[in-house]
Amino acid sequence: MLRTVIFAALFGSVVSQSYAGNYYRLQLEKDTSIWTIHGLWPEWGQDCRKVTFNETVLKPILPQLEEYWPSDQGSDATFWQHEWEKHGSCADNMDEFTYFNTTLTLYHANVHLCPSSGTACFVCFTRTGMQRCDCTSSTPGKCA
């Protein structure tokens, strides 16, 4: 059964707060007219490994990354390197290509949930199974 879909729109201040837990957070930002990816963040912040960014493994999905995951400061490659080394390194059983490709897949399947107004939106997913879940509640287990 598909869990409750939760997203939060930010209008200059936080409307809803995310609680630390055992889930992934897909963070999106409004880039002029479309929602773009900021990152896919494992919210448990542990089990991270030492990784090295290799842009060449992303060649098959580079056009999608350039369109849907652009940097708003500096080069795209530098931004992707940061996301991979800080967040992708904590993702369960994902190599670099899988991390970025999974993020693109989740983006395409869920971007329609973001409101037409606002500057930021997030959707959360269970750590196992990548099912959408409610990560805005302080009730334990909602997003486990």
Short mmCIF file of N, CA and C in Angstrom, two decimals:
data_model
loop_
_atom_site.label_atom_id
_atom_site.label_comp_id
_atom_site.label_asym_id
_atom_site.label_seq_id
_atom_site.Cartn_x
_atom_site.Cartn_y
_atom_site.Cartn_z
N MET A 1 0.84 -1.18 0.00
CA MET A 1 0.00 0.00 0.00
C MET A 1 0.89 1.24 0.00
N LEU A 2 0.55 2.16 -0.86
CA LEU A 2 1.31 3.39 -0.96
C LEU A 2 1.02 4.26 0.25
N ARG A 3 2.08 4.69 0.91
CA ARG A 3 1.88 5.53 2.09
C ARG A 3 1.47 6.94 1.70
N THR A 4 1.11 7.70 2.68
CA THR A 4 0.67 9.08 2.47
C THR A 4 1.77 9.90 1.82
N VAL A 5 1.38 10.69 0.84
CA VAL A 5 2.31 11.58 0.16
C VAL A 5 2.45 12.86 0.98
N ILE A 6 3.67 13.22 1.22
CA ILE A 6 3.90 14.44 1.99
C ILE A 6 4.92 15.29 1.25
N PHE A 7 4.61 16.53 1.15
CA PHE A 7 5.57 17.49 0.64
C PHE A 7 5.38 18.77 1.42
N ALA A 8 6.38 19.59 1.42
CA ALA A 8 6.26 20.87 2.12
C ALA A 8 6.73 21.96 1.18
N ALA A 9 5.98 23.01 1.09
CA ALA A 9 6.38 24.18 0.31
C ALA A 9 6.88 25.24 1.26
N LEU A 10 7.94 25.88 0.88
CA LEU A 10 8.52 26.90 1.72
C LEU A 10 8.31 28.25 1.05
N PHE A 11 7.78 29.19 1.76
CA PHE A 11 7.51 30.52 1.25
C PHE A 11 8.32 31.53 2.07
N GLY A 12 9.61 31.43 2.01
CA GLY A 12 10.46 32.33 2.77
C GLY A 12 10.69 31.87 4.19
N SER A 13 9.76 31.13 4.75
CA SER A 13 9.95 30.57 6.08
C SER A 13 9.45 29.13 6.07
N VAL A 14 9.87 28.38 7.05
CA VAL A 14 9.51 26.97 7.08
C VAL A 14 8.04 26.81 7.42
N VAL A 15 7.32 26.09 6.55
CA VAL A 15 5.92 25.81 6.79
C VAL A 15 5.80 24.51 7.58
N SER A 16 6.68 23.57 7.27
CA SER A 16 6.63 22.28 7.91
C SER A 16 8.06 21.84 8.20
N GLN A 17 8.26 21.17 9.30
CA GLN A 17 9.60 20.77 9.68
C GLN A 17 9.77 19.28 9.48
N SER A 18 10.93 18.91 8.99
CA SER A 18 11.25 17.51 8.82
C SER A 18 12.01 17.03 10.05
N TYR A 19 11.73 15.84 10.50
CA TYR A 19 12.38 15.28 11.67
C TYR A 19 13.41 14.25 11.25
N ALA A 20 14.52 14.20 11.96
CA ALA A 20 15.56 13.22 11.66
C ALA A 20 14.96 11.82 11.76
N GLY A 21 15.38 10.97 10.87
CA GLY A 21 14.82 9.63 10.91
C GLY A 21 15.50 8.69 9.95
N ASN A 22 14.79 7.68 9.59
CA ASN A 22 15.30 6.59 8.80
C ASN A 22 14.68 6.63 7.41
N TYR A 23 14.89 7.72 6.69
CA TYR A 23 14.27 7.91 5.38
C TYR A 23 15.15 8.77 4.49
N TYR A 24 14.80 8.80 3.22
CA TYR A 24 15.45 9.68 2.24
C TYR A 24 14.58 10.91 2.04
N ARG A 25 15.20 12.05 1.82
CA ARG A 25 14.49 13.29 1.54
C ARG A 25 14.93 13.80 0.17
N LEU A 26 14.00 13.90 -0.75
CA LEU A 26 14.25 14.47 -2.07
C LEU A 26 13.93 15.95 -1.98
N GLN A 27 14.96 16.78 -2.05
CA GLN A 27 14.80 18.22 -1.91
C GLN A 27 14.81 18.86 -3.30
N LEU A 28 13.75 19.64 -3.59
CA LEU A 28 13.61 20.32 -4.88
C LEU A 28 13.57 21.83 -4.66
N GLU A 29 14.02 22.57 -5.67
CA GLU A 29 14.00 24.03 -5.62
C GLU A 29 13.42 24.56 -6.91
N LYS A 30 12.76 25.70 -6.84
CA LYS A 30 12.20 26.33 -8.02
C LYS A 30 13.30 27.10 -8.74
N ASP A 31 13.52 26.76 -9.99
CA ASP A 31 14.52 27.42 -10.82
C ASP A 31 13.78 28.18 -11.91
N THR A 32 13.50 29.41 -11.67
CA THR A 32 12.68 30.29 -12.52
C THR A 32 11.30 29.69 -12.79
N SER A 33 11.19 28.75 -13.72
CA SER A 33 9.86 28.25 -14.06
C SER A 33 9.63 26.78 -13.75
N ILE A 34 10.67 26.02 -13.46
CA ILE A 34 10.48 24.59 -13.19
C ILE A 34 11.15 24.20 -11.87
N TRP A 35 10.66 23.09 -11.31
CA TRP A 35 11.29 22.53 -10.12
C TRP A 35 12.54 21.78 -10.55
N THR A 36 13.64 21.98 -9.84
CA THR A 36 14.88 21.26 -10.11
C THR A 36 15.33 20.54 -8.84
N ILE A 37 16.22 19.61 -9.01
CA ILE A 37 16.71 18.81 -7.89
C ILE A 37 17.80 19.55 -7.12
N HIS A 38 17.67 19.57 -5.82
CA HIS A 38 18.79 20.02 -4.98
C HIS A 38 19.56 18.80 -4.50
N GLY A 39 18.86 17.74 -4.12
CA GLY A 39 19.56 16.53 -3.71
C GLY A 39 18.63 15.47 -3.16
N LEU A 40 19.17 14.29 -3.01
CA LEU A 40 18.51 13.18 -2.33
C LEU A 40 19.35 12.91 -1.09
N TRP A 41 18.75 13.17 0.07
CA TRP A 41 19.51 13.16 1.31
C TRP A 41 19.07 12.04 2.24
N PRO A 42 19.95 11.08 2.51
CA PRO A 42 19.65 10.09 3.55
C PRO A 42 19.62 10.82 4.89
N GLU A 43 18.54 10.68 5.62
CA GLU A 43 18.36 11.45 6.85
C GLU A 43 18.91 10.77 8.10
N TRP A 44 19.53 9.62 7.94
CA TRP A 44 20.07 8.95 9.11
C TRP A 44 21.49 9.41 9.41
N GLY A 45 22.21 9.95 8.43
CA GLY A 45 23.52 10.55 8.65
C GLY A 45 24.56 9.64 9.25
N GLN A 46 24.47 8.37 8.98
CA GLN A 46 25.47 7.43 9.46
C GLN A 46 25.72 6.42 8.35
N ASP A 47 26.60 5.51 8.55
CA ASP A 47 26.92 4.50 7.55
C ASP A 47 27.44 5.12 6.25
N CYS A 48 28.06 6.29 6.34
CA CYS A 48 28.62 6.93 5.16
C CYS A 48 29.98 6.30 4.87
N ARG A 49 30.32 6.28 3.60
CA ARG A 49 31.59 5.69 3.21
C ARG A 49 32.41 6.73 2.44
N LYS A 50 33.68 6.50 2.34
CA LYS A 50 34.58 7.38 1.58
C LYS A 50 34.37 7.08 0.10
N VAL A 51 34.00 8.10 -0.66
CA VAL A 51 33.77 7.93 -2.09
C VAL A 51 34.53 9.01 -2.86
N THR A 52 34.74 8.75 -4.12
CA THR A 52 35.36 9.71 -5.02
C THR A 52 34.42 9.93 -6.19
N PHE A 53 34.19 11.18 -6.54
CA PHE A 53 33.30 11.52 -7.65
C PHE A 53 33.98 11.24 -8.98
N ASN A 54 33.24 10.61 -9.90
CA ASN A 54 33.74 10.31 -11.23
C ASN A 54 32.65 10.67 -12.24
N GLU A 55 32.73 11.86 -12.79
CA GLU A 55 31.69 12.36 -13.70
C GLU A 55 31.49 11.47 -14.92
N THR A 56 32.51 10.75 -15.34
CA THR A 56 32.38 9.93 -16.56
C THR A 56 31.35 8.82 -16.41
N VAL A 57 31.12 8.31 -15.19
CA VAL A 57 30.11 7.26 -15.02
C VAL A 57 28.69 7.80 -15.22
N LEU A 58 28.55 9.12 -15.19
CA LEU A 58 27.24 9.75 -15.35
C LEU A 58 26.91 10.10 -16.80
N LYS A 59 27.83 9.78 -17.71
CA LYS A 59 27.65 10.16 -19.11
C LYS A 59 26.29 9.76 -19.69
N PRO A 60 25.75 8.56 -19.42
CA PRO A 60 24.45 8.19 -19.99
C PRO A 60 23.28 9.08 -19.53
N ILE A 61 23.41 9.71 -18.37
CA ILE A 61 22.31 10.53 -17.85
C ILE A 61 22.69 12.01 -17.76
N LEU A 62 23.83 12.38 -18.31
CA LEU A 62 24.31 13.76 -18.23
C LEU A 62 23.31 14.79 -18.75
N PRO A 63 22.64 14.56 -19.88
CA PRO A 63 21.67 15.56 -20.34
C PRO A 63 20.53 15.79 -19.34
N GLN A 64 20.07 14.72 -18.69
CA GLN A 64 19.01 14.86 -17.68
C GLN A 64 19.54 15.60 -16.44
N LEU A 65 20.76 15.28 -16.03
CA LEU A 65 21.34 15.96 -14.87
C LEU A 65 21.48 17.45 -15.15
N GLU A 66 21.94 17.80 -16.35
CA GLU A 66 22.11 19.20 -16.70
C GLU A 66 20.78 19.95 -16.71
N GLU A 67 19.71 19.27 -17.12
CA GLU A 67 18.40 19.92 -17.18
C GLU A 67 17.70 19.97 -15.83
N TYR A 68 17.73 18.88 -15.08
CA TYR A 68 16.92 18.78 -13.86
C TYR A 68 17.71 18.91 -12.56
N TRP A 69 19.05 18.90 -12.63
CA TRP A 69 19.87 19.00 -11.42
C TRP A 69 20.99 20.01 -11.64
N PRO A 70 20.65 21.24 -12.05
CA PRO A 70 21.68 22.24 -12.30
C PRO A 70 22.14 22.89 -11.00
N SER A 71 23.34 23.41 -11.03
CA SER A 71 23.85 24.18 -9.89
C SER A 71 23.37 25.62 -10.02
N ASP A 72 23.02 26.21 -8.89
CA ASP A 72 22.67 27.63 -8.93
C ASP A 72 23.88 28.50 -8.58
N GLN A 73 25.00 27.84 -8.28
CA GLN A 73 26.26 28.54 -7.99
C GLN A 73 27.39 27.64 -8.47
N GLY A 74 28.24 28.15 -9.32
CA GLY A 74 29.39 27.37 -9.77
C GLY A 74 29.01 26.33 -10.81
N SER A 75 29.93 25.42 -11.06
CA SER A 75 29.72 24.41 -12.10
C SER A 75 28.80 23.29 -11.61
N ASP A 76 28.10 22.70 -12.56
CA ASP A 76 27.24 21.56 -12.23
C ASP A 76 28.06 20.42 -11.65
N ALA A 77 29.20 20.12 -12.27
CA ALA A 77 30.03 19.00 -11.82
C ALA A 77 30.49 19.18 -10.37
N THR A 78 30.83 20.39 -9.99
CA THR A 78 31.24 20.65 -8.60
C THR A 78 30.08 20.42 -7.64
N PHE A 79 28.90 20.84 -8.05
CA PHE A 79 27.70 20.63 -7.23
C PHE A 79 27.39 19.14 -7.10
N TRP A 80 27.43 18.40 -8.20
CA TRP A 80 27.17 16.96 -8.16
C TRP A 80 28.20 16.23 -7.31
N GLN A 81 29.45 16.68 -7.41
CA GLN A 81 30.50 16.07 -6.59
C GLN A 81 30.17 16.25 -5.11
N HIS A 82 29.76 17.46 -4.74
CA HIS A 82 29.39 17.72 -3.34
C HIS A 82 28.23 16.81 -2.92
N GLU A 83 27.20 16.72 -3.73
CA GLU A 83 26.03 15.90 -3.38
C GLU A 83 26.40 14.44 -3.24
N TRP A 84 27.25 13.93 -4.13
CA TRP A 84 27.67 12.54 -4.08
C TRP A 84 28.52 12.27 -2.84
N GLU A 85 29.50 13.14 -2.60
CA GLU A 85 30.42 12.89 -1.49
C GLU A 85 29.79 13.12 -0.12
N LYS A 86 28.86 14.06 -0.03
CA LYS A 86 28.22 14.34 1.26
C LYS A 86 26.99 13.45 1.51
N HIS A 87 26.15 13.29 0.49
CA HIS A 87 24.88 12.59 0.69
C HIS A 87 24.85 11.20 0.05
N GLY A 88 25.33 11.11 -1.18
CA GLY A 88 25.34 9.81 -1.87
C GLY A 88 26.17 8.78 -1.15
N SER A 89 27.21 9.24 -0.47
CA SER A 89 28.09 8.32 0.27
C SER A 89 27.37 7.64 1.42
N CYS A 90 26.23 8.19 1.83
CA CYS A 90 25.45 7.61 2.92
C CYS A 90 24.28 6.76 2.42
N ALA A 91 24.01 6.81 1.12
CA ALA A 91 22.88 6.07 0.56
C ALA A 91 23.16 4.58 0.58
N ASP A 92 22.15 3.82 0.95
CA ASP A 92 22.29 2.36 1.06
C ASP A 92 22.53 1.71 -0.30
N ASN A 93 23.59 0.93 -0.38
CA ASN A 93 23.86 0.08 -1.54
C ASN A 93 23.75 0.79 -2.88
N MET A 94 24.17 2.03 -2.95
CA MET A 94 24.12 2.76 -4.21
C MET A 94 25.52 3.18 -4.63
N ASP A 95 25.85 2.83 -5.87
CA ASP A 95 27.06 3.39 -6.44
C ASP A 95 26.70 4.76 -7.00
N GLU A 96 27.66 5.46 -7.55
CA GLU A 96 27.44 6.83 -8.01
C GLU A 96 26.34 6.91 -9.07
N PHE A 97 26.41 6.06 -10.09
CA PHE A 97 25.40 6.10 -11.15
C PHE A 97 24.01 5.82 -10.57
N THR A 98 23.90 4.82 -9.72
CA THR A 98 22.60 4.45 -9.14
C THR A 98 22.03 5.57 -8.30
N TYR A 99 22.87 6.24 -7.53
CA TYR A 99 22.41 7.36 -6.70
C TYR A 99 21.79 8.46 -7.57
N PHE A 100 22.51 8.89 -8.59
CA PHE A 100 22.01 9.97 -9.44
C PHE A 100 20.82 9.52 -10.28
N ASN A 101 20.86 8.32 -10.81
CA ASN A 101 19.75 7.83 -11.63
C ASN A 101 18.49 7.62 -10.78
N THR A 102 18.64 7.10 -9.57
CA THR A 102 17.51 6.93 -8.65
C THR A 102 16.89 8.29 -8.33
N THR A 103 17.73 9.28 -8.08
CA THR A 103 17.23 10.61 -7.78
C THR A 103 16.44 11.17 -8.95
N LEU A 104 16.93 11.01 -10.17
CA LEU A 104 16.21 11.47 -11.36
C LEU A 104 14.86 10.75 -11.49
N THR A 105 14.86 9.45 -11.25
CA THR A 105 13.62 8.66 -11.33
C THR A 105 12.60 9.14 -10.30
N LEU A 106 13.05 9.35 -9.06
CA LEU A 106 12.15 9.84 -8.01
C LEU A 106 11.64 11.24 -8.35
N TYR A 107 12.50 12.07 -8.89
CA TYR A 107 12.10 13.43 -9.31
C TYR A 107 10.97 13.36 -10.33
N HIS A 108 11.17 12.60 -11.41
CA HIS A 108 10.17 12.53 -12.48
C HIS A 108 8.84 11.96 -11.98
N ALA A 109 8.90 11.03 -11.05
CA ALA A 109 7.68 10.40 -10.53
C ALA A 109 6.95 11.26 -9.50
N ASN A 110 7.62 12.28 -8.95
CA ASN A 110 7.03 13.01 -7.83
C ASN A 110 7.00 14.53 -7.96
N VAL A 111 7.64 15.08 -8.96
CA VAL A 111 7.71 16.54 -9.09
C VAL A 111 6.32 17.16 -9.20
N HIS A 112 5.36 16.42 -9.72
CA HIS A 112 3.99 16.94 -9.86
C HIS A 112 3.34 17.24 -8.50
N LEU A 113 3.91 16.73 -7.43
CA LEU A 113 3.37 16.96 -6.09
C LEU A 113 3.70 18.35 -5.55
N CYS A 114 4.68 19.00 -6.15
CA CYS A 114 5.10 20.32 -5.68
C CYS A 114 4.11 21.38 -6.16
N PRO A 115 3.84 22.37 -5.32
CA PRO A 115 2.88 23.41 -5.68
C PRO A 115 3.43 24.33 -6.77
N SER A 116 2.55 25.03 -7.43
CA SER A 116 2.98 25.94 -8.49
C SER A 116 3.70 27.16 -7.92
N SER A 117 3.39 27.52 -6.68
CA SER A 117 4.08 28.64 -6.04
C SER A 117 5.09 28.10 -5.03
N GLY A 118 5.91 28.97 -4.51
CA GLY A 118 6.91 28.56 -3.53
C GLY A 118 8.27 28.41 -4.17
N THR A 119 9.27 28.22 -3.33
CA THR A 119 10.64 28.11 -3.82
C THR A 119 11.31 26.79 -3.47
N ALA A 120 10.71 26.01 -2.57
CA ALA A 120 11.29 24.72 -2.19
C ALA A 120 10.19 23.73 -1.89
N CYS A 121 10.50 22.48 -2.12
CA CYS A 121 9.53 21.40 -1.93
C CYS A 121 10.33 20.14 -1.58
N PHE A 122 9.78 19.29 -0.73
CA PHE A 122 10.45 18.02 -0.50
C PHE A 122 9.45 16.88 -0.43
N VAL A 123 9.94 15.71 -0.81
CA VAL A 123 9.17 14.47 -0.74
C VAL A 123 10.07 13.46 -0.07
N CYS A 124 9.51 12.67 0.84
CA CYS A 124 10.32 11.70 1.58
C CYS A 124 9.97 10.27 1.19
N PHE A 125 10.94 9.38 1.38
CA PHE A 125 10.82 7.98 0.97
C PHE A 125 11.41 7.09 2.05
N THR A 126 10.81 5.93 2.22
CA THR A 126 11.32 4.97 3.19
C THR A 126 12.73 4.53 2.80
N ARG A 127 13.49 4.18 3.80
CA ARG A 127 14.86 3.73 3.56
C ARG A 127 14.86 2.42 2.79
N THR A 128 13.95 1.55 3.11
CA THR A 128 13.82 0.31 2.35
C THR A 128 12.57 0.39 1.49
N GLY A 129 12.73 0.15 0.22
CA GLY A 129 11.61 0.13 -0.69
C GLY A 129 11.32 1.44 -1.39
N MET A 130 11.89 2.55 -0.91
CA MET A 130 11.69 3.86 -1.53
C MET A 130 10.21 4.19 -1.76
N GLN A 131 9.38 3.92 -0.75
CA GLN A 131 7.97 4.29 -0.80
C GLN A 131 7.80 5.68 -0.21
N ARG A 132 6.94 6.51 -0.81
CA ARG A 132 6.69 7.82 -0.24
C ARG A 132 6.17 7.67 1.19
N CYS A 133 6.59 8.60 2.05
CA CYS A 133 6.18 8.51 3.44
C CYS A 133 6.10 9.90 4.06
N ASP A 134 5.46 9.99 5.21
CA ASP A 134 5.26 11.24 5.94
C ASP A 134 6.46 11.48 6.85
N CYS A 135 7.27 12.46 6.49
CA CYS A 135 8.44 12.79 7.32
C CYS A 135 8.26 14.13 8.02
N THR A 136 7.06 14.65 8.01
CA THR A 136 6.81 15.94 8.65
C THR A 136 6.21 15.78 10.04
N SER A 137 5.98 14.57 10.46
CA SER A 137 5.35 14.31 11.75
C SER A 137 6.40 13.88 12.77
N SER A 138 6.19 14.26 14.01
CA SER A 138 7.10 13.82 15.06
C SER A 138 6.70 12.45 15.59
N THR A 139 5.64 11.89 15.05
CA THR A 139 5.19 10.55 15.46
C THR A 139 6.20 9.51 14.98
N PRO A 140 6.81 8.76 15.89
CA PRO A 140 7.80 7.75 15.47
C PRO A 140 7.16 6.70 14.55
N GLY A 141 7.93 6.27 13.59
CA GLY A 141 7.49 5.17 12.73
C GLY A 141 6.77 5.58 11.47
N LYS A 142 6.38 6.86 11.33
CA LYS A 142 5.63 7.28 10.15
C LYS A 142 6.45 7.11 8.88
N CYS A 143 7.74 7.27 8.99
CA CYS A 143 8.59 7.21 7.81
C CYS A 143 9.68 6.15 7.97
N ALA A 144 9.43 5.17 8.77
CA ALA A 144 10.45 4.14 9.03
C ALA A 144 10.43 3.08 7.94
#
